[in-house]
Each structure stands twice: as C-alpha cells, then as structure tokens.
mmCIF file of C-alpha atoms in Angstrom:
data_model
loop_
_atom_site.group_PDB
_atom_site.id
_atom_site.type_symbol
_atom_site.label_atom_id
_atom_site.label_comp_id
_atom_site.label_asym_id
_atom_site.label_seq_id
_atom_site.Cartn_x
_atom_site.Cartn_y
_atom_site.Cartn_z
ATOM 1 C CA UNK A 892 -17.181 13.370 38.288
ATOM 2 C CA UNK A 893 -16.392 16.767 37.075
ATOM 3 C CA UNK A 894 -11.962 16.392 38.297
ATOM 4 C CA UNK A 895 -12.657 12.620 36.931
ATOM 5 C CA UNK A 896 -13.952 14.060 33.398
ATOM 6 C CA UNK A 897 -11.038 17.094 33.829
ATOM 7 C CA UNK A 898 -8.421 14.749 34.497
ATOM 8 C CA UNK A 899 -9.486 12.267 31.752
ATOM 9 C CA UNK A 900 -10.334 14.912 28.899
ATOM 10 C CA UNK A 901 -5.954 16.917 29.851
ATOM 11 C CA UNK A 902 -4.768 12.885 29.219
ATOM 12 C CA UNK A 903 -7.138 13.498 25.665
ATOM 13 C CA UNK A 904 -4.435 16.306 25.173
ATOM 14 C CA UNK A 905 -1.834 14.486 26.028
ATOM 15 C CA UNK A 906 -1.603 11.266 24.087
ATOM 16 C CA UNK A 907 -5.262 12.411 21.198
ATOM 17 C CA UNK A 908 -8.375 10.529 20.975
ATOM 18 C CA UNK A 909 -8.414 7.636 20.943
ATOM 19 C CA UNK A 910 -11.014 6.560 17.898
ATOM 20 C CA UNK A 911 -8.764 9.400 16.560
ATOM 21 C CA UNK A 912 -9.872 10.406 12.648
ATOM 22 C CA UNK A 913 -13.001 7.759 13.106
ATOM 23 C CA UNK A 914 -16.124 7.832 11.036
ATOM 24 C CA UNK A 915 -18.710 9.090 12.762
ATOM 25 C CA UNK A 916 -17.661 8.851 16.723
ATOM 26 C CA UNK A 917 -14.979 11.018 16.058
ATOM 27 C CA UNK A 918 -17.823 14.264 15.899
ATOM 28 C CA UNK A 919 -19.497 12.135 18.591
ATOM 29 C CA UNK A 920 -16.483 13.107 20.602
ATOM 30 C CA UNK A 921 -16.172 16.631 19.822
ATOM 31 C CA UNK A 922 -20.252 16.918 20.229
ATOM 32 C CA UNK A 923 -20.031 16.013 23.600
ATOM 33 C CA UNK A 924 -16.850 18.493 23.599
ATOM 34 C CA UNK A 925 -19.304 20.931 22.363
ATOM 35 C CA UNK A 926 -22.080 20.357 25.617
ATOM 36 C CA UNK A 927 -18.816 20.623 28.456
ATOM 37 C CA UNK A 928 -17.222 23.778 26.504
ATOM 38 C CA UNK A 929 -20.745 25.873 27.127
ATOM 39 C CA UNK A 930 -22.224 23.897 30.006
ATOM 40 C CA UNK A 931 -19.889 23.305 32.169
ATOM 41 C CA UNK A 932 -17.615 24.831 35.078
ATOM 42 C CA UNK A 933 -15.250 27.333 33.507
ATOM 43 C CA UNK A 934 -12.364 24.735 34.872
ATOM 44 C CA UNK A 935 -14.352 22.727 32.411
ATOM 45 C CA UNK A 936 -14.794 25.001 29.823
ATOM 46 C CA UNK A 937 -11.410 25.265 29.318
ATOM 47 C CA UNK A 938 -10.080 22.339 29.651
ATOM 48 C CA UNK A 939 -12.670 21.288 26.920
ATOM 49 C CA UNK A 940 -12.278 24.267 25.216
ATOM 50 C CA UNK A 941 -8.655 23.205 24.768
ATOM 51 C CA UNK A 942 -9.452 19.802 23.515
ATOM 52 C CA UNK A 943 -11.877 20.726 20.728
ATOM 53 C CA UNK A 944 -8.680 23.634 19.248
ATOM 54 C CA UNK A 945 -6.142 21.108 19.289
ATOM 55 C CA UNK A 946 -8.715 19.104 17.723
ATOM 56 C CA UNK A 947 -9.419 21.936 14.686
ATOM 57 C CA UNK A 948 -6.462 22.523 15.139
ATOM 58 C CA UNK A 949 -4.852 18.725 13.871
ATOM 59 C CA UNK A 950 -7.848 19.601 10.899
ATOM 60 C CA UNK A 951 -6.345 22.815 9.436
ATOM 61 C CA UNK A 952 -3.500 21.239 9.522
ATOM 62 C CA UNK A 953 -4.234 17.879 7.257
ATOM 63 C CA UNK A 954 -6.915 19.283 5.061
ATOM 64 C CA UNK A 955 -7.661 20.690 1.865
ATOM 65 C CA UNK A 956 -10.941 22.871 1.650
ATOM 66 C CA UNK A 957 -12.615 20.817 4.469
ATOM 67 C CA UNK A 958 -11.634 17.831 2.887
ATOM 68 C CA UNK A 959 -8.552 15.036 3.528
ATOM 69 C CA UNK A 960 -8.278 11.024 3.143
ATOM 70 C CA UNK A 961 -6.808 10.151 6.194
ATOM 71 C CA UNK A 962 -6.431 7.187 8.098
ATOM 72 C CA UNK A 963 -8.812 6.365 10.841
ATOM 73 C CA UNK A 964 -9.289 3.554 14.248
ATOM 74 C CA UNK A 965 -12.360 2.015 14.615
ATOM 75 C CA UNK A 966 -15.470 1.147 12.547
ATOM 76 C CA UNK A 967 -12.839 -1.141 9.842
ATOM 77 C CA UNK A 968 -16.192 -1.874 7.921
ATOM 78 C CA UNK A 969 -15.963 1.663 6.663
ATOM 79 C CA UNK A 970 -12.358 0.262 4.888
ATOM 80 C CA UNK A 971 -14.387 0.563 1.365
ATOM 81 C CA UNK A 972 -15.350 4.238 2.014
ATOM 82 C CA UNK A 973 -14.025 5.859 -0.691
ATOM 83 C CA UNK A 974 -15.762 9.652 -0.675
ATOM 84 C CA UNK A 975 -14.784 12.250 0.995
ATOM 85 C CA UNK A 976 -17.850 14.121 2.893
ATOM 86 C CA UNK A 977 -18.682 11.350 5.050
ATOM 87 C CA UNK A 978 -15.802 12.855 7.972
ATOM 88 C CA UNK A 979 -17.812 14.787 10.717
ATOM 89 C CA UNK A 980 -14.632 17.226 11.784
ATOM 90 C CA UNK A 981 -15.224 18.839 7.803
ATOM 91 C CA UNK A 982 -19.093 18.924 7.704
ATOM 92 C CA UNK A 983 -18.450 21.047 11.320
ATOM 93 C CA UNK A 984 -15.337 22.899 9.944
ATOM 94 C CA UNK A 985 -17.796 23.906 6.591
ATOM 95 C CA UNK A 986 -20.852 24.826 9.713
ATOM 96 C CA UNK A 987 -17.757 27.571 11.555
ATOM 97 C CA UNK A 988 -16.050 28.901 8.809
ATOM 98 C CA UNK A 989 -19.521 30.234 7.654
ATOM 99 C CA UNK A 990 -20.118 31.713 10.004
ATOM 100 C CA UNK A 991 -16.584 33.247 10.964
ATOM 101 C CA UNK A 992 -17.558 34.209 7.220
ATOM 102 C CA UNK A 993 -20.917 33.665 6.047
ATOM 103 C CA UNK A 994 -19.795 34.384 2.241
ATOM 104 C CA UNK A 995 -17.105 31.859 2.189
ATOM 105 C CA UNK A 996 -17.797 29.619 -0.066
ATOM 106 C CA UNK A 997 -18.141 26.060 0.875
ATOM 107 C CA UNK A 998 -19.266 22.687 -0.378
ATOM 108 C CA UNK A 999 -22.951 21.438 0.469
ATOM 109 C CA UNK A 1000 -24.016 20.057 4.511
ATOM 110 C CA UNK A 1001 -25.789 17.246 2.721
ATOM 111 C CA UNK A 1002 -25.402 14.742 5.481
ATOM 112 C CA UNK A 1003 -24.059 14.852 10.129
ATOM 113 C CA UNK A 1004 -26.849 17.262 10.501
ATOM 114 C CA UNK A 1005 -27.951 16.269 13.692
ATOM 115 C CA UNK A 1006 -23.433 17.346 14.716
ATOM 116 C CA UNK A 1007 -23.330 20.485 12.128
ATOM 117 C CA UNK A 1008 -27.346 21.726 13.996
ATOM 118 C CA UNK A 1009 -25.976 21.552 17.298
ATOM 119 C CA UNK A 1010 -22.303 23.224 16.213
ATOM 120 C CA UNK A 1011 -23.788 26.356 15.287
ATOM 121 C CA UNK A 1012 -26.154 26.530 18.287
ATOM 122 C CA UNK A 1013 -23.160 25.526 21.034
ATOM 123 C CA UNK A 1014 -20.679 28.833 21.169
ATOM 124 C CA UNK A 1015 -17.587 27.448 20.931
ATOM 125 C CA UNK A 1016 -15.918 28.775 17.934
ATOM 126 C CA UNK A 1017 -12.394 27.462 15.647
ATOM 127 C CA UNK A 1018 -9.718 30.129 17.265
ATOM 128 C CA UNK A 1019 -9.511 32.722 14.196
ATOM 129 C CA UNK A 1020 -5.969 31.628 12.906
ATOM 130 C CA UNK A 1021 -6.747 28.440 13.183
ATOM 131 C CA UNK A 1022 -10.272 29.101 11.289
ATOM 132 C CA UNK A 1023 -7.316 30.740 9.159
ATOM 133 C CA UNK A 1024 -5.413 27.772 8.109
ATOM 134 C CA UNK A 1025 -8.918 25.494 7.575
ATOM 135 C CA UNK A 1026 -10.559 28.125 4.650
ATOM 136 C CA UNK A 1027 -6.907 29.562 3.264
ATOM 137 C CA UNK A 1028 -3.466 27.514 2.538
ATOM 138 C CA UNK A 1029 -1.460 31.091 2.223
ATOM 139 C CA UNK A 1030 1.980 28.875 2.057
ATOM 140 C CA UNK A 1031 3.952 25.805 1.704
ATOM 141 C CA UNK A 1032 4.636 23.280 4.733
ATOM 142 C CA UNK A 1033 5.075 19.833 5.552
ATOM 143 C CA UNK A 1034 4.148 18.205 8.391
ATOM 144 C CA UNK A 1035 3.883 15.154 10.932
ATOM 145 C CA UNK A 1036 1.100 14.274 13.071
ATOM 146 C CA UNK A 1037 2.610 11.456 15.727
ATOM 147 C CA UNK A 1038 0.296 9.252 17.996
ATOM 148 C CA UNK A 1039 1.887 7.172 19.253
ATOM 149 C CA UNK A 1040 2.356 3.462 20.522
ATOM 150 C CA UNK A 1041 0.786 0.511 17.812
ATOM 151 C CA UNK A 1042 -1.011 4.029 16.230
ATOM 152 C CA UNK A 1043 -0.414 6.025 12.409
ATOM 153 C CA UNK A 1044 0.843 8.457 11.924
ATOM 154 C CA UNK A 1045 -0.768 11.442 9.797
ATOM 155 C CA UNK A 1046 2.024 12.801 7.515
ATOM 156 C CA UNK A 1047 1.252 15.952 4.696
ATOM 157 C CA UNK A 1048 2.620 17.907 2.088
ATOM 158 C CA UNK A 1049 0.079 21.347 1.597
ATOM 159 C CA UNK A 1050 0.313 23.782 -0.597
ATOM 160 C CA UNK A 1051 -1.974 26.217 -2.384
ATOM 161 C CA UNK A 1052 -3.253 24.488 -3.554
ATOM 162 C CA UNK A 1053 -3.031 21.358 -2.567
ATOM 163 C CA UNK A 1054 -2.365 18.568 -0.325
ATOM 164 C CA UNK A 1055 -0.512 15.329 -0.471
ATOM 165 C CA UNK A 1056 -1.378 13.366 1.689
ATOM 166 C CA UNK A 1057 -0.573 9.889 3.060
ATOM 167 C CA UNK A 1058 -2.294 7.081 4.041
ATOM 168 C CA UNK A 1059 -1.180 5.903 7.154
ATOM 169 C CA UNK A 1060 -0.362 2.271 8.547
ATOM 170 C CA UNK A 1061 -2.520 -0.237 9.126
ATOM 171 C CA UNK A 1062 -1.765 -2.085 12.247
ATOM 172 C CA UNK A 1063 -2.164 -5.868 13.938
ATOM 173 C CA UNK A 1064 -6.222 -6.689 13.441
ATOM 174 C CA UNK A 1065 -6.419 -5.495 17.731
ATOM 175 C CA UNK A 1066 -6.434 -2.331 16.205
ATOM 176 C CA UNK A 1067 -9.225 -0.540 14.330
ATOM 177 C CA UNK A 1068 -6.611 0.694 12.399
ATOM 178 C CA UNK A 1069 -8.122 1.297 8.717
ATOM 179 C CA UNK A 1070 -4.994 2.906 6.530
ATOM 180 C CA UNK A 1071 -5.893 5.207 3.207
ATOM 181 C CA UNK A 1072 -4.607 4.914 0.118
ATOM 182 C CA UNK A 1073 -1.790 7.745 -0.213
ATOM 183 C CA UNK A 1074 -3.850 10.784 -1.649
ATOM 184 C CA UNK A 1075 -3.408 14.682 -3.786
ATOM 185 C CA UNK A 1076 -6.412 16.614 -3.428
ATOM 186 C CA UNK A 1077 -6.672 19.913 -5.077
ATOM 187 C CA UNK A 1078 -8.441 22.792 -4.880
ATOM 188 C CA UNK A 1079 -11.514 21.655 -7.076
ATOM 189 C CA UNK A 1080 -14.148 20.501 -5.028
ATOM 190 C CA UNK A 1081 -13.747 16.675 -5.620
ATOM 191 C CA UNK A 1082 -15.615 14.908 -3.280
ATOM 192 C CA UNK A 1083 -13.747 11.114 -3.791
ATOM 193 C CA UNK A 1084 -10.689 10.308 -3.908
ATOM 194 C CA UNK A 1085 -10.706 7.803 -6.741
ATOM 195 C CA UNK A 1086 -11.845 10.902 -8.950
ATOM 196 C CA UNK A 1087 -8.003 11.946 -7.627
ATOM 197 C CA UNK A 1088 -3.976 10.652 -7.707
ATOM 198 C CA UNK A 1089 -3.126 8.437 -6.080
ATOM 199 C CA UNK A 1090 -1.453 4.867 -3.725
ATOM 200 C CA UNK A 1091 -3.435 2.689 -2.378
ATOM 201 C CA UNK A 1092 -0.496 -0.206 -2.014
ATOM 202 C CA UNK A 1093 0.036 -3.811 -2.748
ATOM 203 C CA UNK A 1094 -2.641 -5.864 -1.379
ATOM 204 C CA UNK A 1095 -5.094 -5.990 1.961
ATOM 205 C CA UNK A 1096 -5.001 -2.440 2.943
ATOM 206 C CA UNK A 1097 -4.026 -4.266 6.374
ATOM 207 C CA UNK A 1098 -1.214 -4.756 5.667
ATOM 208 C CA UNK A 1099 -0.406 -1.563 3.756
ATOM 209 C CA UNK A 1100 2.213 0.830 5.333
ATOM 210 C CA UNK A 1101 1.648 3.892 3.190
ATOM 211 C CA UNK A 1102 3.829 7.188 4.975
ATOM 212 C CA UNK A 1103 5.680 7.501 1.846
ATOM 213 C CA UNK A 1104 4.902 11.704 1.733
ATOM 214 C CA UNK A 1105 7.249 13.955 1.437
ATOM 215 C CA UNK A 1106 8.112 17.793 0.853
ATOM 216 C CA UNK A 1107 5.790 17.804 -2.716
ATOM 217 C CA UNK A 1108 6.517 13.891 -3.283
ATOM 218 C CA UNK A 1109 4.610 10.677 -2.600
ATOM 219 C CA UNK A 1110 6.168 7.456 -2.931
ATOM 220 C CA UNK A 1111 3.774 3.622 -2.862
ATOM 221 C CA UNK A 1112 4.236 0.123 -3.621
ATOM 222 C CA UNK A 1113 2.226 0.315 -5.982
ATOM 223 C CA UNK A 1114 1.421 2.158 -9.134
ATOM 224 C CA UNK A 1115 0.016 5.735 -8.934
ATOM 225 C CA UNK A 1116 -3.782 5.944 -10.245
ATOM 226 C CA UNK A 1117 -4.393 8.804 -12.289
ATOM 227 C CA UNK A 1118 -8.024 10.331 -12.166
ATOM 228 C CA UNK A 1119 -9.769 9.333 -15.465
ATOM 229 C CA UNK A 1120 -10.458 13.136 -16.065
ATOM 230 C CA UNK A 1121 -6.581 13.497 -15.604
ATOM 231 C CA UNK A 1122 -4.779 13.525 -19.535
ATOM 232 C CA UNK A 1123 -1.407 14.291 -18.989
ATOM 233 C CA UNK A 1124 0.314 17.598 -20.696
ATOM 234 C CA UNK A 1125 3.582 16.263 -21.470
ATOM 235 C CA UNK A 1126 4.903 12.298 -21.799
ATOM 236 C CA UNK A 1127 9.151 11.572 -21.817
ATOM 237 C CA UNK A 1128 9.350 7.945 -20.518
ATOM 238 C CA UNK A 1129 8.577 6.451 -18.112
ATOM 239 C CA UNK A 1130 7.348 10.116 -16.830
ATOM 240 C CA UNK A 1131 4.382 11.766 -17.665
ATOM 241 C CA UNK A 1132 3.261 15.378 -16.718
ATOM 242 C CA UNK A 1133 -0.801 16.675 -15.534
ATOM 243 C CA UNK A 1134 -1.080 20.419 -15.087
ATOM 244 C CA UNK A 1135 -4.088 22.308 -12.716
ATOM 245 C CA UNK A 1136 -3.817 25.371 -12.891
ATOM 246 C CA UNK A 1137 -0.639 26.792 -11.939
ATOM 247 C CA UNK A 1138 0.541 23.437 -10.258
ATOM 248 C CA UNK A 1139 2.903 20.127 -12.304
ATOM 249 C CA UNK A 1140 1.818 16.819 -11.312
ATOM 250 C CA UNK A 1141 4.730 14.402 -12.724
ATOM 251 C CA UNK A 1142 3.486 10.779 -11.864
ATOM 252 C CA UNK A 1143 5.895 7.011 -12.700
ATOM 253 C CA UNK A 1144 4.806 3.982 -12.361
ATOM 254 C CA UNK A 1145 7.049 0.688 -12.393
ATOM 255 C CA UNK A 1146 5.284 -0.273 -15.659
ATOM 256 C CA UNK A 1147 7.336 -3.235 -15.163
ATOM 257 C CA UNK A 1148 6.357 -4.727 -12.150
ATOM 258 C CA UNK A 1149 4.243 -2.771 -11.098
ATOM 259 C CA UNK A 1150 5.502 -2.796 -7.779
ATOM 260 C CA UNK A 1151 6.274 1.710 -7.197
ATOM 261 C CA UNK A 1152 4.326 4.473 -8.204
ATOM 262 C CA UNK A 1153 5.641 7.806 -7.851
ATOM 263 C CA UNK A 1154 3.663 11.197 -7.635
ATOM 264 C CA UNK A 1155 5.371 14.370 -7.895
ATOM 265 C CA UNK A 1156 4.971 18.126 -7.468
ATOM 266 C CA UNK A 1157 6.235 21.484 -9.021
ATOM 267 C CA UNK A 1158 4.098 25.076 -8.108
ATOM 268 C CA UNK A 1159 4.833 27.561 -9.866
ATOM 269 C CA UNK A 1160 7.047 25.650 -12.592
ATOM 270 C CA UNK A 1161 9.459 27.982 -14.700
ATOM 271 C CA UNK A 1162 9.548 25.703 -17.887
ATOM 272 C CA UNK A 1163 6.083 23.964 -20.029
ATOM 273 C CA UNK A 1164 5.205 20.168 -18.724
ATOM 274 C CA UNK A 1165 8.012 18.575 -21.632
ATOM 275 C CA UNK A 1166 11.108 20.446 -20.287
ATOM 276 C CA UNK A 1167 9.940 19.012 -16.982
ATOM 277 C CA UNK A 1168 9.360 15.883 -18.248
ATOM 278 C CA UNK A 1169 12.884 15.434 -20.143
ATOM 279 C CA UNK A 1170 14.228 16.481 -17.198
ATOM 280 C CA UNK A 1171 13.070 14.308 -14.450
ATOM 281 C CA UNK A 1172 13.397 10.789 -17.167
ATOM 282 C CA UNK A 1173 17.162 12.338 -17.368
ATOM 283 C CA UNK A 1174 17.642 13.280 -13.793
ATOM 284 C CA UNK A 1175 16.919 9.637 -13.655
ATOM 285 C CA UNK A 1176 18.013 7.027 -15.873
ATOM 286 C CA UNK A 1177 17.659 4.410 -14.556
ATOM 287 C CA UNK A 1178 14.911 2.682 -12.977
ATOM 288 C CA UNK A 1179 16.195 -0.370 -11.472
ATOM 289 C CA UNK A 1180 18.361 2.807 -9.527
ATOM 290 C CA UNK A 1181 13.764 4.553 -8.779
ATOM 291 C CA UNK A 1182 13.021 1.894 -6.283
ATOM 292 C CA UNK A 1183 15.098 3.610 -3.721
ATOM 293 C CA UNK A 1184 15.848 6.546 -5.032
ATOM 294 C CA UNK A 1185 14.338 9.722 -6.525
ATOM 295 C CA UNK A 1186 16.997 12.600 -8.436
ATOM 296 C CA UNK A 1187 15.407 15.689 -7.963
ATOM 297 C CA UNK A 1188 15.599 18.121 -11.484
ATOM 298 C CA UNK A 1189 18.738 20.373 -9.315
ATOM 299 C CA UNK A 1190 19.783 18.001 -8.431
ATOM 300 C CA UNK A 1191 19.026 17.137 -5.337
ATOM 301 C CA UNK A 1192 17.803 13.583 -3.748
ATOM 302 C CA UNK A 1193 15.395 11.288 -1.535
ATOM 303 C CA UNK A 1194 15.644 7.529 -0.813
ATOM 304 C CA UNK A 1195 12.893 6.031 0.755
ATOM 305 C CA UNK A 1196 11.555 2.672 0.919
ATOM 306 C CA UNK A 1197 8.127 2.025 -0.293
ATOM 307 C CA UNK A 1198 7.858 -1.804 1.470
ATOM 308 C CA UNK A 1199 8.943 -0.568 4.685
ATOM 309 C CA UNK A 1200 8.159 -3.112 7.775
ATOM 310 C CA UNK A 1201 5.180 -0.916 9.693
ATOM 311 C CA UNK A 1202 6.819 0.442 12.355
ATOM 312 C CA UNK A 1203 9.306 2.661 10.123
ATOM 313 C CA UNK A 1204 8.486 5.834 7.702
ATOM 314 C CA UNK A 1205 9.119 4.922 4.327
ATOM 315 C CA UNK A 1206 11.430 8.368 3.574
ATOM 316 C CA UNK A 1207 15.018 7.975 4.173
ATOM 317 C CA UNK A 1208 16.849 10.222 4.045
ATOM 318 C CA UNK A 1209 17.271 14.114 1.846
ATOM 319 C CA UNK A 1210 20.586 14.645 0.444
ATOM 320 C CA UNK A 1211 22.547 11.170 2.055
ATOM 321 C CA UNK A 1212 20.820 12.846 5.290
ATOM 322 C CA UNK A 1213 18.648 10.423 7.630
ATOM 323 C CA UNK A 1214 14.979 11.001 9.120
ATOM 324 C CA UNK A 1215 14.106 9.760 11.740
ATOM 325 C CA UNK A 1216 12.162 6.771 10.985
ATOM 326 C CA UNK A 1217 10.381 5.453 13.932
ATOM 327 C CA UNK A 1218 7.032 6.400 14.169
ATOM 328 C CA UNK A 1219 5.996 5.258 17.023
ATOM 329 C CA UNK A 1220 7.951 8.014 18.825
ATOM 330 C CA UNK A 1221 7.814 10.590 16.907
ATOM 331 C CA UNK A 1222 6.147 14.184 18.662
ATOM 332 C CA UNK A 1223 1.985 15.212 18.502
ATOM 333 C CA UNK A 1224 2.706 17.513 15.478
ATOM 334 C CA UNK A 1225 6.451 18.260 14.113
ATOM 335 C CA UNK A 1226 7.061 19.851 10.643
ATOM 336 C CA UNK A 1227 11.247 19.167 10.523
ATOM 337 C CA UNK A 1228 12.949 21.821 8.867
ATOM 338 C CA UNK A 1229 14.687 19.757 5.339
ATOM 339 C CA UNK A 1230 18.116 18.469 6.062
#
C-alpha cells in the first residue's frame, strides 16, 4: 500500500491533481495529504510534503490576499459560483498564514471549518518563501501554469495590490472543466467577482476560451464588466480610466458589437488619468485595429485573438514576436521573459 501511495503521489507531483481547484474536492485531497505527511513513514511523509509544497506554491502564484478566481475541474453545478470563499485552499492558506504570523490580517474563516481545524493541528507548514509570496506580492510577475492535454491552463499577471487572472477554458462536457471570467482582484477585501472588473466571455461558459491575459493586459470576446462601486476618473473617446491607489485601470469596450473587451493596467503611472485616457485613444485610433491589436502609449504592441479556438492561447505576439500558443504542451510552471 505504501509503495502504491508513494508512486501515486509522485505521479500527481508531475501531472497535477485531476480535480484541480475543485470545490470541494481539492480541499479533501489536501487534508488527506496532511494525514500522510503527519503520520506516515518518513519516506511517504516526505513525498506527501513535496506534493503539498507544490500545491501551495501554485496557489501562491495565482492568488492575492488569499483570494483567487480560477478554472476548476469537477462539480460543473458550481459554475455559477461567484464568491471566492468556496475555495478550500484559500481557507487552509489563511490558517497557515495566521499560525506563521499571529498578527497578520486575514479575511474571516467562515466556512470549511473542519478542514481549517485539521490544517491547524497537523504538523505541515507552508515553506517560508512560499508563505511570503502568499502573504505579500512585493514585485510584478507573469506566470503560466500548464495542466496538460484536455485540461485548462492558468495565466496570471500579478503585482503589488493586484491580480489579473485568466478564467481558463472549458473543454468537452466529459472533461468536467468549468471556465471562469477573466478577473481583476485588488487588495480591497472583495470576496465576490461580480464586484470586481471582469470579462465573462460570450455565450455559455462551456464555449469560453478565457485565456487572453498577458503582462498587465487582458482581452476577451465580451465587454468588461465594471463593478457598480467603480466610477471612472477620466474618459476619452471609448476609453475610461479608473483609479485604485497607485494603479490606473483602463477599460475599452466595443459598444457597437459587444464582442471585445480590453482591460489594461498601469501600475505607478507617472501622468494623470486624463492623460492616459487621451494617450490610449491616440495610440489606438481605429476600432477595427483594436479587434486584434493594442498599442501601448510607449509604442509597444500586443496582438491577440479574443475568439481563439480551444487549445490556443488568445495572446498571439508582442512587438511582432510570436508566442507558443499551444497551452496543452506548456510546462507546469512557466514565466516567459518578454520577447
């Protein structure tokens, strides 16, 4: 039995969990691993710890303040869930963060209390460097998490105070994969994506390929949904700019067709919001070009295909340099440098 468990966990380290991000199965997988890490033989305990470390590192990469909005496999009836609070891994991370630093502020733990209890009493603790990334995003980064054939990748653009998360892709019905809206999470304690900037995708979620995220940029084949509490600081032509602390958030929606939404982030922008809105409109004067190409005010160019077919990343190129778009073959963790 031990040999079987060892080999099976080793396979999961390489291939990832089948029920990735599932509500609630991923939590039960983690708590089972907590038991093995805590009470099994030294050999099996170390292997369970390796998988736990891998799971928590991927969570750290794709979360902000222990909240995230990611594609998941299993329980398609959960497709309509809009709260971030049904994420078991988030609840467990809050437990470990509060143990690691008792004065560290976390959102209340109001659900999955049985799993939270087990995390508190079992000996496993998240590695220090991973915990530091879970608690604070001190630097910007872009990362892709590949999950192999017939699954959904995860794509994140992250920086201090913000997390831009691709919603992923649904595959055929038997895959049990649910795509989510592409969502901008801010350090504002919001726990429901309907109160965040997000791009849902056109039609039913089973048709979505919401993979259009690059560094501080997101596109989709539906308009950006702006939360009710957000008011634009400046608008120029079809661009509106919103402010959140030192972050400027630019939104473009193709009102005529309702088949394109762009969400562009400008951390630590030197000018005023009105200047940015004007510069964006002047750099992108033709709405027909915006269907597949966006020009940054500094002249850099990104091309994309909001209606990209499944198996294909919606982002095509940056400054003319083509990307590897076949996400079924992406590495498990990949942070490509700018071309």
